[in-house]
């Protein structure tokens, strides 16, 4: 907080700069307000909206749009409280776009290195693009009043520590973790960028050298293929990215293929595969394996195809429902196949990756969790029937909620006497829970995302 305020003061004292790219920057702010409106009022995700709007922006404006949209979602309750201090009558209905523009303006003033008065001008001008010219005066007045009174407004808003998360989720965390505040704090940070080095092409050390030659610094980790970049960059700047030398993948997610231990010539199902981050990892470790990459969302499977092509790998990409394996196995003429290994990276609440997708906090509802756990249970049951005796099923989620993780697997074990739990090579389960059946990663500031793994073998 202190840093933000002193930075703010320093910015105020700088001479105002007129930016040469005024018109394009203006459109980024208007587009950001439109995107935020669709997240908050229509329940759409940033990852579905941003690829669609980015075509209407100049390439150089994309980082600004992303910073604003992700940033606003990260700190939304704080910005909302500031607006409450400054606007007498809530901006509802058709004027919600103006409310979202105020969120954009306040985010810029508080969190971005933009000269404050220039930022205000840009946001005020965006009212025109948004056909809300009549609110020009209001936006100008609110943002300038904030600049004048920010010390007292922030003293009021920041009187108590704010989780910046929905209450239902905080309550669930409190119930599950004595150190729940660590998870909240990690979720409120910007995530590090992790790379997975393609073991078929380079060692981690040799790729790290290639990065260094391009002026990109990276750290190694316990995971044999992982590198953490000192600061995030675009994939175009990564040496040999288009030749498949590396994949952008979080550290915790990189454990999936390693724990699955895929072998050449085996039949392997990646059951919820899109966009294919783990499918390609499986094939890096076992290039001759017979891999089926299944997903229920046809449009998401395009990304699997693209990733396979970039890495020059082959898999059977199948659109189908993991709860109905007989249907799609028959459709592809593989009814007789029983799998040696199954990766079930299950559809989940994604509460372990909030720092990467802060909109999850506002999109996810408590009632979703019950539906998701029911779906996970159905998929587990259906796929278990397709596993060979002695076969391995790795269950994974990017959730931190016990009902999707340890509780789910405990129930599964109690209902399947032919399921045997295998140990995982990690020490110190979260909460030091000796009765834990799987391993729960929680998000770490310079580490991986929140992730869960449990490894099961089918008794013969
Ligand atoms: C966590 S994401 C998978 C991420 C992927 N494994 C990766 O590493 O790139 C979960 C996926 O499950 C898919 N999904 C949801 N319900 C499904 C179902 N009934 N059958 C198959 N896939 C499903 C979603 O479309 C989504 O792509």
Tab-separated table of C-alpha atoms and ligand atoms in Angstrom:
chain	number	residue	atom	x	y	z
A	1	UNK	CA	0.000	0.000	0.000
A	2	UNK	CA	2.721	2.389	1.063
A	3	UNK	CA	4.626	1.732	-2.142
A	4	UNK	CA	1.552	2.368	-4.236
A	5	UNK	CA	0.946	5.690	-2.537
A	6	UNK	CA	4.536	6.899	-2.809
A	7	UNK	CA	4.658	5.738	-6.414
A	8	UNK	CA	1.433	7.601	-7.001
A	9	UNK	CA	2.916	10.752	-5.507
A	10	UNK	CA	6.047	10.421	-7.633
A	11	UNK	CA	3.895	9.971	-10.741
A	12	UNK	CA	1.872	13.059	-9.841
A	13	UNK	CA	5.019	15.156	-9.730
A	14	UNK	CA	6.247	14.042	-13.116
A	15	UNK	CA	5.590	16.375	-16.041
A	16	UNK	CA	2.582	15.173	-18.023
A	17	UNK	CA	3.489	13.391	-21.227
A	18	UNK	CA	1.338	13.466	-24.290
A	19	UNK	CA	1.471	9.929	-25.683
A	20	UNK	CA	1.958	9.530	-29.402
A	21	UNK	CA	-0.381	6.496	-29.484
A	22	UNK	CA	-3.300	8.320	-27.934
A	23	UNK	CA	-5.971	6.965	-30.238
A	24	UNK	CA	-4.981	3.277	-29.922
A	25	UNK	CA	-4.468	3.504	-26.129
A	26	UNK	CA	-7.922	5.039	-25.868
A	27	UNK	CA	-9.487	2.132	-27.652
A	28	UNK	CA	-7.705	-0.324	-25.323
A	29	UNK	CA	-9.401	1.300	-22.315
A	30	UNK	CA	-12.824	1.223	-23.939
A	31	UNK	CA	-12.325	-2.405	-24.991
A	32	UNK	CA	-11.139	-3.262	-21.466
A	33	UNK	CA	-14.354	-1.798	-20.010
A	34	UNK	CA	-16.429	-3.859	-22.470
A	35	UNK	CA	-14.539	-7.041	-21.597
A	36	UNK	CA	-14.910	-6.454	-17.848
A	37	UNK	CA	-18.636	-5.819	-18.278
A	38	UNK	CA	-19.032	-9.182	-20.015
A	39	UNK	CA	-17.104	-10.970	-17.261
A	40	UNK	CA	-19.086	-9.391	-14.437
A	41	UNK	CA	-22.570	-9.260	-15.951
A	42	UNK	CA	-22.608	-12.083	-18.509
A	43	UNK	CA	-20.367	-14.612	-16.762
A	44	UNK	CA	-17.922	-14.893	-19.676
A	45	UNK	CA	-14.275	-15.725	-19.034
A	46	UNK	CA	-11.308	-13.507	-19.887
A	47	UNK	CA	-9.667	-16.377	-21.743
A	48	UNK	CA	-12.685	-16.674	-24.045
A	49	UNK	CA	-13.175	-12.912	-24.512
A	50	UNK	CA	-9.632	-11.630	-25.037
A	51	UNK	CA	-8.766	-13.723	-28.132
A	52	UNK	CA	-11.962	-12.387	-29.777
A	53	UNK	CA	-11.342	-8.710	-29.056
A	54	UNK	CA	-7.628	-8.718	-29.692
A	55	UNK	CA	-8.187	-8.772	-33.460
A	56	UNK	CA	-9.648	-5.274	-33.193
A	57	UNK	CA	-6.575	-3.977	-31.370
A	58	UNK	CA	-3.067	-3.228	-32.479
A	59	UNK	CA	-0.605	-5.946	-31.370
A	60	UNK	CA	1.231	-3.524	-29.110
A	61	UNK	CA	-2.025	-2.726	-27.256
A	62	UNK	CA	-2.679	-6.311	-26.193
A	63	UNK	CA	-0.408	-6.259	-23.093
A	64	UNK	CA	-2.186	-3.097	-21.856
A	65	UNK	CA	-5.601	-4.682	-22.372
A	66	UNK	CA	-4.503	-7.847	-20.557
A	67	UNK	CA	-2.917	-5.967	-17.685
A	68	UNK	CA	-6.084	-3.925	-17.139
A	69	UNK	CA	-8.592	-6.795	-17.502
A	70	UNK	CA	-6.682	-9.299	-15.360
A	71	UNK	CA	-5.713	-6.587	-12.879
A	72	UNK	CA	-9.276	-5.329	-12.391
A	73	UNK	CA	-10.469	-8.899	-11.731
A	74	UNK	CA	-7.597	-9.440	-9.275
A	75	UNK	CA	-8.467	-6.452	-7.069
A	76	UNK	CA	-12.144	-5.931	-7.910
A	77	UNK	CA	-13.566	-5.571	-4.348
A	78	UNK	CA	-11.057	-2.833	-3.520
A	79	UNK	CA	-11.961	-0.872	-6.654
A	80	UNK	CA	-15.688	-1.373	-6.001
A	81	UNK	CA	-15.328	0.085	-2.510
A	82	UNK	CA	-13.506	3.105	-3.875
A	83	UNK	CA	-16.331	3.667	-6.355
A	84	UNK	CA	-18.843	3.432	-3.506
A	85	UNK	CA	-16.966	6.253	-1.766
A	86	UNK	CA	-17.066	8.406	-4.885
A	87	UNK	CA	-20.387	7.747	-6.649
A	88	UNK	CA	-23.659	8.531	-4.875
A	89	UNK	CA	-26.008	6.551	-7.094
A	90	UNK	CA	-24.866	3.117	-8.365
A	91	UNK	CA	-24.418	2.973	-12.149
A	92	UNK	CA	-26.858	0.236	-13.149
A	93	UNK	CA	-28.471	-1.097	-16.340
A	94	UNK	CA	-27.209	0.606	-19.490
A	95	UNK	CA	-24.786	2.718	-17.447
A	96	UNK	CA	-22.898	-0.356	-16.162
A	97	UNK	CA	-20.365	0.224	-18.953
A	98	UNK	CA	-19.531	3.563	-17.302
A	99	UNK	CA	-19.077	1.756	-13.993
A	100	UNK	CA	-16.655	-0.634	-15.727
A	101	UNK	CA	-14.811	2.296	-17.257
A	102	UNK	CA	-14.383	3.730	-13.745
A	103	UNK	CA	-12.925	0.365	-12.658
A	104	UNK	CA	-10.458	0.644	-15.547
A	105	UNK	CA	-9.556	4.221	-14.623
A	106	UNK	CA	-9.054	3.482	-10.937
A	107	UNK	CA	-6.989	0.398	-11.697
A	108	UNK	CA	-4.701	2.486	-13.878
A	109	UNK	CA	-4.346	5.193	-11.240
A	110	UNK	CA	-3.560	2.732	-8.471
A	111	UNK	CA	-1.603	-0.055	-10.085
A	112	UNK	CA	-0.043	1.099	-13.350
A	113	UNK	CA	2.851	3.305	-14.169
A	114	UNK	CA	0.835	5.786	-16.180
A	115	UNK	CA	1.022	9.510	-15.459
A	116	UNK	CA	-2.241	10.042	-13.524
A	117	UNK	CA	-3.659	13.055	-15.317
A	118	UNK	CA	-2.921	11.577	-18.728
A	119	UNK	CA	-4.583	8.323	-17.612
A	120	UNK	CA	-7.678	10.243	-16.548
A	121	UNK	CA	-7.828	12.003	-19.927
A	122	UNK	CA	-7.589	8.697	-21.791
A	123	UNK	CA	-10.366	7.126	-19.727
A	124	UNK	CA	-12.581	10.207	-20.055
A	125	UNK	CA	-12.090	10.146	-23.837
A	126	UNK	CA	-13.103	6.480	-23.893
A	127	UNK	CA	-16.672	7.528	-22.944
A	128	UNK	CA	-17.029	8.687	-26.557
A	129	UNK	CA	-15.987	5.314	-28.014
A	130	UNK	CA	-18.463	3.681	-25.661
A	131	UNK	CA	-21.244	6.038	-26.783
A	132	UNK	CA	-21.538	7.351	-23.229
A	133	UNK	CA	-20.490	10.960	-23.911
A	134	UNK	CA	-23.061	12.226	-21.447
A	135	UNK	CA	-21.032	10.591	-18.652
A	136	UNK	CA	-17.826	12.361	-19.613
A	137	UNK	CA	-18.219	14.846	-16.787
A	138	UNK	CA	-19.028	12.170	-14.226
A	139	UNK	CA	-16.014	9.998	-15.153
A	140	UNK	CA	-13.741	13.036	-15.152
A	141	UNK	CA	-15.111	14.254	-11.812
A	142	UNK	CA	-14.891	10.862	-10.073
A	143	UNK	CA	-11.334	10.110	-11.183
A	144	UNK	CA	-10.040	13.603	-10.415
A	145	UNK	CA	-11.708	13.576	-7.024
A	146	UNK	CA	-10.012	10.258	-6.367
A	147	UNK	CA	-6.642	11.812	-7.245
A	148	UNK	CA	-7.299	14.687	-4.836
A	149	UNK	CA	-8.683	12.641	-1.954
A	150	UNK	CA	-6.994	9.310	-2.438
A	151	UNK	CA	-5.146	9.311	0.861
A	152	UNK	CA	-8.312	9.558	2.936
A	153	UNK	CA	-10.318	7.278	0.618
A	154	UNK	CA	-7.650	4.578	0.732
A	155	UNK	CA	-7.312	4.918	4.497
A	156	UNK	CA	-11.008	4.089	4.722
A	157	UNK	CA	-11.001	1.310	2.109
A	158	UNK	CA	-7.818	-0.350	3.383
A	159	UNK	CA	-8.684	-0.118	7.075
A	160	UNK	CA	-8.882	-3.926	7.285
A	161	UNK	CA	-7.053	-6.622	5.342
A	162	UNK	CA	-9.133	-7.622	2.356
A	163	UNK	CA	-9.021	-11.098	0.893
A	164	UNK	CA	-10.211	-9.843	-2.530
A	165	UNK	CA	-11.984	-13.221	-2.855
A	166	UNK	CA	-15.672	-14.181	-2.580
A	167	UNK	CA	-16.792	-15.029	0.927
A	168	UNK	CA	-18.017	-18.563	0.158
A	169	UNK	CA	-14.591	-19.473	-1.179
A	170	UNK	CA	-12.743	-17.936	1.763
A	171	UNK	CA	-15.001	-19.922	4.123
A	172	UNK	CA	-14.150	-23.148	2.328
A	173	UNK	CA	-10.424	-22.356	2.501
A	174	UNK	CA	-10.651	-21.540	6.212
A	175	UNK	CA	-12.284	-24.906	6.821
A	176	UNK	CA	-9.632	-26.826	4.896
A	177	UNK	CA	-6.380	-25.008	5.647
A	178	UNK	CA	-4.983	-23.453	8.850
A	179	UNK	CA	-2.685	-21.447	6.518
A	180	UNK	CA	-5.551	-20.301	4.282
A	181	UNK	CA	-4.151	-16.750	4.250
A	182	UNK	CA	-1.061	-18.005	2.385
A	183	UNK	CA	-3.305	-19.295	-0.385
A	184	UNK	CA	-5.182	-15.994	-0.546
A	185	UNK	CA	-1.924	-14.032	-0.653
A	186	UNK	CA	-0.470	-16.244	-3.388
A	187	UNK	CA	-3.706	-15.937	-5.409
A	188	UNK	CA	-3.433	-12.161	-5.256
A	189	UNK	CA	0.035	-12.134	-6.858
A	190	UNK	CA	0.825	-12.108	-10.543
A	191	UNK	CA	1.917	-15.638	-11.505
A	192	UNK	CA	5.431	-16.589	-12.608
A	193	UNK	CA	5.921	-17.946	-16.130
A	194	UNK	CA	7.125	-21.551	-16.260
A	195	UNK	CA	8.480	-23.382	-19.267
A	196	UNK	CA	8.682	-27.092	-19.876
A	197	UNK	CA	11.786	-27.948	-21.864
A	198	UNK	CA	11.142	-30.632	-24.491
A	199	UNK	CA	13.410	-33.460	-23.345
A	200	UNK	CA	13.493	-34.798	-26.939
A	201	UNK	CA	15.316	-31.639	-28.046
A	202	UNK	CA	17.293	-30.077	-25.172
A	203	UNK	CA	18.385	-30.518	-21.594
A	204	UNK	CA	17.131	-27.888	-19.175
A	205	UNK	CA	20.644	-26.489	-18.862
A	206	UNK	CA	21.247	-26.250	-22.611
A	207	UNK	CA	17.906	-24.468	-23.131
A	208	UNK	CA	18.678	-22.155	-20.226
A	209	UNK	CA	21.867	-21.208	-22.063
A	210	UNK	CA	19.852	-20.520	-25.238
A	211	UNK	CA	17.552	-18.291	-23.207
A	212	UNK	CA	20.490	-16.447	-21.663
A	213	UNK	CA	21.894	-15.797	-25.161
A	214	UNK	CA	18.564	-14.101	-25.960
A	215	UNK	CA	18.815	-12.035	-22.777
A	216	UNK	CA	16.160	-14.077	-20.915
A	217	UNK	CA	17.020	-15.205	-17.386
A	218	UNK	CA	15.576	-18.412	-15.944
A	219	UNK	CA	15.839	-20.561	-12.811
A	220	UNK	CA	15.755	-24.347	-12.603
A	221	UNK	CA	13.637	-26.345	-10.151
A	222	UNK	CA	13.409	-29.857	-8.706
A	223	UNK	CA	11.315	-30.843	-11.709
A	224	UNK	CA	13.772	-32.083	-14.351
A	225	UNK	CA	12.160	-30.202	-17.260
A	226	UNK	CA	11.022	-26.971	-15.596
A	227	UNK	CA	12.432	-23.446	-15.940
A	228	UNK	CA	11.001	-20.334	-14.283
A	229	UNK	CA	11.558	-17.102	-16.181
A	230	UNK	CA	12.785	-14.145	-14.155
A	231	UNK	CA	10.025	-12.156	-15.825
A	232	UNK	CA	7.235	-13.263	-18.159
A	233	UNK	CA	7.716	-12.781	-21.880
A	234	UNK	CA	5.916	-13.543	-25.128
A	235	UNK	CA	6.416	-16.981	-26.671
A	236	UNK	CA	7.709	-15.360	-29.865
A	237	UNK	CA	10.810	-14.324	-27.916
A	238	UNK	CA	11.530	-17.900	-26.729
A	239	UNK	CA	14.258	-19.584	-28.820
A	240	UNK	CA	12.883	-22.348	-31.108
A	241	UNK	CA	9.393	-22.097	-29.613
A	242	UNK	CA	7.712	-22.759	-32.961
A	243	UNK	CA	9.944	-25.831	-33.417
A	244	UNK	CA	8.608	-27.276	-30.148
A	245	UNK	CA	11.664	-26.669	-27.965
A	246	UNK	CA	9.511	-25.527	-25.038
A	247	UNK	CA	5.920	-25.371	-23.876
A	248	UNK	CA	4.504	-22.812	-21.480
A	249	UNK	CA	3.180	-24.864	-18.568
A	250	UNK	CA	2.966	-24.277	-14.859
A	251	UNK	CA	5.369	-26.183	-12.609
A	252	UNK	CA	2.657	-28.120	-10.725
A	253	UNK	CA	0.973	-29.155	-13.982
A	254	UNK	CA	4.324	-30.476	-15.254
A	255	UNK	CA	4.194	-33.267	-12.648
A	256	UNK	CA	1.238	-34.934	-14.392
A	257	UNK	CA	3.132	-36.703	-17.169
A	258	UNK	CA	6.083	-37.479	-14.889
A	259	UNK	CA	3.757	-39.172	-12.342
A	260	UNK	CA	1.865	-41.021	-15.076
A	261	UNK	CA	5.197	-42.569	-16.256
A	262	UNK	CA	4.014	-43.269	-19.828
A	263	UNK	CA	5.870	-45.984	-21.764
A	264	UNK	CA	6.302	-46.478	-25.501
A	265	UNK	CA	3.752	-48.807	-27.171
A	266	UNK	CA	1.287	-48.519	-24.300
A	267	UNK	CA	-2.325	-47.435	-24.807
A	268	UNK	CA	-2.734	-44.170	-22.964
A	269	UNK	CA	-5.866	-42.059	-22.535
A	270	UNK	CA	-5.587	-38.348	-21.792
A	271	UNK	CA	-9.223	-38.067	-20.805
A	272	UNK	CA	-9.814	-34.320	-20.527
A	273	UNK	CA	-7.054	-33.221	-22.817
A	274	UNK	CA	-7.722	-29.768	-24.227
A	275	UNK	CA	-5.719	-27.618	-24.857
A	276	UNK	CA	-3.229	-30.470	-24.812
A	277	UNK	CA	-0.536	-29.280	-22.420
A	278	UNK	CA	-0.294	-32.704	-20.820
A	279	UNK	CA	-0.897	-34.719	-24.010
A	280	UNK	CA	2.231	-33.256	-25.562
A	281	UNK	CA	4.189	-33.880	-22.367
A	282	UNK	CA	3.130	-37.560	-22.385
A	283	UNK	CA	4.401	-37.827	-25.968
A	284	UNK	CA	7.666	-36.106	-25.112
A	285	UNK	CA	8.273	-38.851	-22.532
A	286	UNK	CA	6.922	-41.723	-24.652
A	287	UNK	CA	6.922	-40.735	-28.345
A	288	UNK	CA	5.821	-44.232	-29.486
A	289	UNK	CA	2.847	-44.500	-27.116
A	290	UNK	CA	-0.677	-44.865	-28.571
A	291	UNK	CA	-2.236	-41.763	-27.120
A	292	UNK	CA	-5.910	-40.827	-27.330
A	293	UNK	CA	-6.496	-37.148	-26.494
A	294	UNK	CA	-10.168	-36.854	-25.564
A	295	UNK	CA	-12.224	-33.776	-24.795
A	296	UNK	CA	-15.910	-33.000	-24.870
A	297	UNK	CA	-15.410	-29.493	-26.326
A	298	UNK	CA	-14.752	-29.706	-30.064
A	299	UNK	CA	-13.510	-26.103	-30.361
A	300	UNK	CA	-10.955	-26.669	-27.583
A	301	UNK	CA	-9.598	-29.712	-29.421
A	302	UNK	CA	-8.305	-27.392	-32.171
A	303	UNK	CA	-5.721	-26.207	-29.662
A	304	UNK	CA	-4.686	-29.821	-29.035
A	305	UNK	CA	-4.136	-30.290	-32.781
A	306	UNK	CA	-2.093	-27.077	-32.951
A	307	UNK	CA	0.071	-28.077	-29.997
A	308	UNK	CA	0.674	-31.549	-31.417
A	309	UNK	CA	1.634	-30.020	-34.758
A	310	UNK	CA	4.054	-27.559	-33.156
A	311	UNK	CA	5.770	-30.407	-31.325
A	312	UNK	CA	5.591	-32.701	-34.383
A	313	UNK	CA	3.733	-35.386	-32.432
A	314	UNK	CA	0.942	-37.817	-33.248
A	315	UNK	CA	-2.090	-38.664	-31.149
A	316	UNK	CA	-5.703	-39.669	-31.845
A	317	UNK	CA	-7.673	-36.508	-31.096
A	318	UNK	CA	-11.222	-37.473	-30.212
A	319	UNK	CA	-14.283	-35.427	-29.323
A	320	UNK	CA	-16.347	-37.299	-26.777
A	321	UNK	CA	-17.715	-37.461	-23.272
A	322	UNK	CA	-15.436	-39.115	-20.729
A	323	UNK	CA	-18.485	-40.421	-18.849
A	324	UNK	CA	-19.474	-42.419	-21.980
A	325	UNK	CA	-16.283	-44.178	-23.139
A	326	UNK	CA	-18.121	-46.985	-24.984
A	327	UNK	CA	-19.680	-44.431	-27.346
A	328	UNK	CA	-16.556	-42.743	-28.632
A	329	UNK	CA	-14.415	-45.889	-28.501
A	330	UNK	CA	-16.970	-47.508	-30.834
A	331	UNK	CA	-16.985	-44.437	-33.081
A	332	UNK	CA	-13.213	-44.625	-33.581
A	333	UNK	CA	-13.293	-48.413	-33.980
A	334	UNK	CA	-11.415	-49.121	-30.735
A	335	UNK	CA	-14.133	-50.787	-28.667
A	336	UNK	CA	-11.774	-53.529	-27.573
A	337	UNK	CA	-9.106	-51.189	-26.223
A	338	UNK	CA	-8.308	-51.280	-22.519
A	339	UNK	CA	-5.823	-48.646	-21.394
A	340	UNK	CA	-2.472	-49.187	-19.704
A	341	UNK	CA	-2.592	-45.663	-18.297
A	342	UNK	CA	-5.229	-42.998	-17.965
A	343	UNK	CA	-4.634	-39.370	-17.107
A	344	UNK	CA	-7.802	-37.820	-15.752
A	345	UNK	CA	-7.097	-34.096	-15.545
A	346	UNK	CA	-10.630	-33.568	-14.392
A	347	UNK	CA	-12.925	-30.603	-15.056
A	348	UNK	CA	-12.769	-28.728	-11.756
A	349	UNK	CA	-13.329	-25.423	-9.976
A	350	UNK	CA	-9.863	-24.185	-11.078
A	351	UNK	CA	-9.486	-22.638	-7.622
A	352	UNK	CA	-5.768	-23.535	-7.672
A	353	UNK	CA	-5.098	-21.259	-10.648
A	354	UNK	CA	-6.856	-18.084	-9.489
A	355	UNK	CA	-3.652	-16.067	-9.813
A	356	UNK	CA	-3.572	-16.961	-13.545
A	357	UNK	CA	-7.334	-16.578	-14.032
A	358	UNK	CA	-8.530	-14.022	-11.451
A	359	UNK	CA	-11.929	-13.846	-13.184
A	360	UNK	CA	-12.613	-17.324	-11.712
A	361	UNK	CA	-13.264	-15.563	-8.406
A	362	UNK	CA	-16.292	-13.813	-9.901
A	363	UNK	CA	-17.422	-16.469	-12.372
A	364	UNK	CA	-17.446	-19.498	-10.089
A	365	UNK	CA	-20.439	-20.013	-7.774
A	366	UNK	CA	-20.554	-22.189	-4.686
A	367	UNK	CA	-23.246	-24.372	-6.296
A	368	UNK	CA	-20.829	-25.200	-9.165
A	369	UNK	CA	-18.716	-27.244	-6.766
A	370	UNK	CA	-21.443	-29.830	-6.130
A	371	UNK	CA	-22.032	-30.233	-9.870
A	372	UNK	CA	-18.321	-30.543	-10.572
A	373	UNK	CA	-17.726	-33.185	-7.890
A	374	UNK	CA	-20.641	-35.217	-9.303
A	375	UNK	CA	-19.154	-34.991	-12.818
A	376	UNK	CA	-15.682	-35.967	-11.544
A	377	UNK	CA	-17.170	-38.975	-9.762
A	378	UNK	CA	-18.998	-40.113	-12.925
A	379	UNK	CA	-15.898	-39.740	-15.090
A	380	UNK	CA	-13.743	-41.620	-12.582
A	381	UNK	CA	-16.211	-44.495	-12.445
A	382	UNK	CA	-16.654	-44.717	-16.226
A	383	UNK	CA	-12.936	-44.618	-17.018
A	384	UNK	CA	-11.980	-47.080	-14.296
A	385	UNK	CA	-13.876	-49.713	-16.316
A	386	UNK	CA	-11.578	-48.994	-19.290
A	387	UNK	CA	-8.348	-49.534	-17.379
A	388	UNK	CA	-6.419	-52.824	-17.792
A	389	UNK	CA	-5.705	-54.925	-14.719
A	390	UNK	CA	-2.493	-53.475	-13.225
A	391	UNK	CA	-3.181	-50.287	-15.186
A	392	UNK	CA	-2.523	-46.845	-13.681
A	393	UNK	CA	-5.006	-43.975	-13.371
A	394	UNK	CA	-3.640	-40.581	-12.390
A	395	UNK	CA	-6.312	-38.241	-11.075
A	396	UNK	CA	-5.443	-34.545	-11.238
A	397	UNK	CA	-7.216	-31.247	-10.648
A	398	UNK	CA	-6.143	-27.617	-10.516
A	399	UNK	CA	-8.340	-27.191	-7.441
A	400	UNK	CA	-7.500	-26.570	-3.798
A	401	UNK	CA	-10.874	-27.769	-2.509
A	402	UNK	CA	-10.824	-31.101	-0.610
A	403	UNK	CA	-14.237	-32.146	-1.960
A	404	UNK	CA	-12.786	-32.285	-5.488
A	405	UNK	CA	-9.554	-33.886	-4.337
A	406	UNK	CA	-8.833	-36.033	-1.304
A	407	UNK	CA	-12.522	-36.454	-0.421
A	408	UNK	CA	-13.305	-37.480	-3.997
A	409	UNK	CA	-10.543	-40.099	-4.049
A	410	UNK	CA	-11.368	-41.412	-0.571
A	411	UNK	CA	-14.944	-42.027	-1.688
A	412	UNK	CA	-13.696	-43.668	-4.874
A	413	UNK	CA	-11.401	-46.006	-2.906
A	414	UNK	CA	-14.229	-46.924	-0.562
A	415	UNK	CA	-16.456	-47.841	-3.533
A	416	UNK	CA	-13.840	-49.689	-5.644
A	417	UNK	CA	-12.185	-52.564	-3.866
A	418	UNK	CA	-9.957	-53.218	-6.912
A	419	UNK	CA	-8.369	-49.743	-6.583
A	420	UNK	CA	-5.022	-49.489	-4.850
A	421	UNK	CA	-3.412	-46.207	-3.902
A	422	UNK	CA	0.192	-45.667	-5.050
A	423	UNK	CA	2.679	-43.400	-3.240
A	424	UNK	CA	3.752	-40.067	-4.752
A	425	UNK	CA	7.331	-38.802	-4.619
A	426	UNK	CA	6.565	-35.618	-2.678
A	427	UNK	CA	7.262	-34.743	0.914
A	428	UNK	CA	5.239	-32.753	3.407
A	429	UNK	CA	1.619	-32.817	2.337
A	430	UNK	CA	-0.252	-29.618	3.020
A	431	UNK	CA	-1.441	-29.346	6.669
A	432	UNK	CA	0.945	-32.289	7.364
A	433	UNK	CA	-2.073	-34.495	6.850
A	434	UNK	CA	-0.809	-38.056	7.353
A	435	UNK	CA	-4.161	-39.491	6.308
A	436	UNK	CA	-4.055	-37.725	2.918
A	437	UNK	CA	-4.503	-40.083	-0.026
A	438	UNK	CA	-3.133	-37.778	-2.727
A	439	UNK	CA	-0.792	-34.804	-2.808
A	440	UNK	CA	-2.107	-31.247	-2.623
A	441	UNK	CA	0.047	-28.448	-3.983
A	442	UNK	CA	-0.993	-24.991	-2.912
A	443	UNK	CA	-0.060	-21.934	-5.022
A	444	UNK	CA	3.371	-20.556	-4.139
A	445	UNK	CA	4.625	-17.091	-4.972
A	446	UNK	CA	7.677	-18.260	-6.942
A	447	UNK	CA	6.499	-21.816	-7.312
A	448	UNK	CA	3.678	-23.710	-8.937
A	449	UNK	CA	-0.092	-23.395	-8.981
A	450	UNK	CA	-2.522	-25.119	-6.650
A	451	UNK	CA	-2.825	-28.664	-7.963
A	452	UNK	CA	-3.834	-32.113	-6.728
A	453	UNK	CA	-2.644	-35.583	-7.695
A	454	UNK	CA	-3.691	-39.080	-6.662
A	455	UNK	CA	-2.283	-42.199	-8.325
A	456	UNK	CA	-4.300	-45.402	-8.433
A	457	UNK	CA	-3.538	-48.911	-9.671
A	458	UNK	CA	-6.177	-51.444	-10.672
A	459	UNK	CA	-5.561	-54.692	-8.842
A	460	UNK	CA	-5.390	-57.692	-11.181
B	1	LIG	C1	-8.480	-28.905	-16.687
B	1	LIG	S1	-8.989	-28.826	-18.315
B	1	LIG	C2	-7.826	-29.876	-19.079
B	1	LIG	C3	-6.456	-29.292	-19.301
B	1	LIG	C4	-5.568	-30.210	-20.132
B	1	LIG	N1	-5.462	-31.525	-19.538
B	1	LIG	C5	-4.179	-29.648	-20.327
B	1	LIG	O1	-3.270	-29.986	-19.590
B	1	LIG	O2	-3.990	-28.858	-21.262
B	1	LIG	C6	-10.409	-29.832	-18.262
B	1	LIG	C7	-10.989	-30.228	-19.612
B	1	LIG	O3	-12.047	-31.148	-19.388
B	1	LIG	C8	-12.934	-31.048	-20.472
B	1	LIG	N2	-14.171	-31.762	-20.085
B	1	LIG	C9	-15.159	-31.343	-19.270
B	1	LIG	N3	-16.107	-32.285	-19.167
B	1	LIG	C10	-15.695	-33.326	-19.918
B	1	LIG	C11	-16.256	-34.601	-20.230
B	1	LIG	N4	-17.423	-34.986	-19.716
B	1	LIG	N5	-15.575	-35.415	-21.067
B	1	LIG	C12	-14.380	-35.018	-21.590
B	1	LIG	N6	-13.817	-33.824	-21.335
B	1	LIG	C13	-14.460	-32.994	-20.520
B	1	LIG	C14	-13.053	-29.550	-20.667
B	1	LIG	O4	-13.526	-29.255	-21.954
B	1	LIG	C15	-11.609	-29.100	-20.432
B	1	LIG	O5	-10.931	-28.972	-21.657
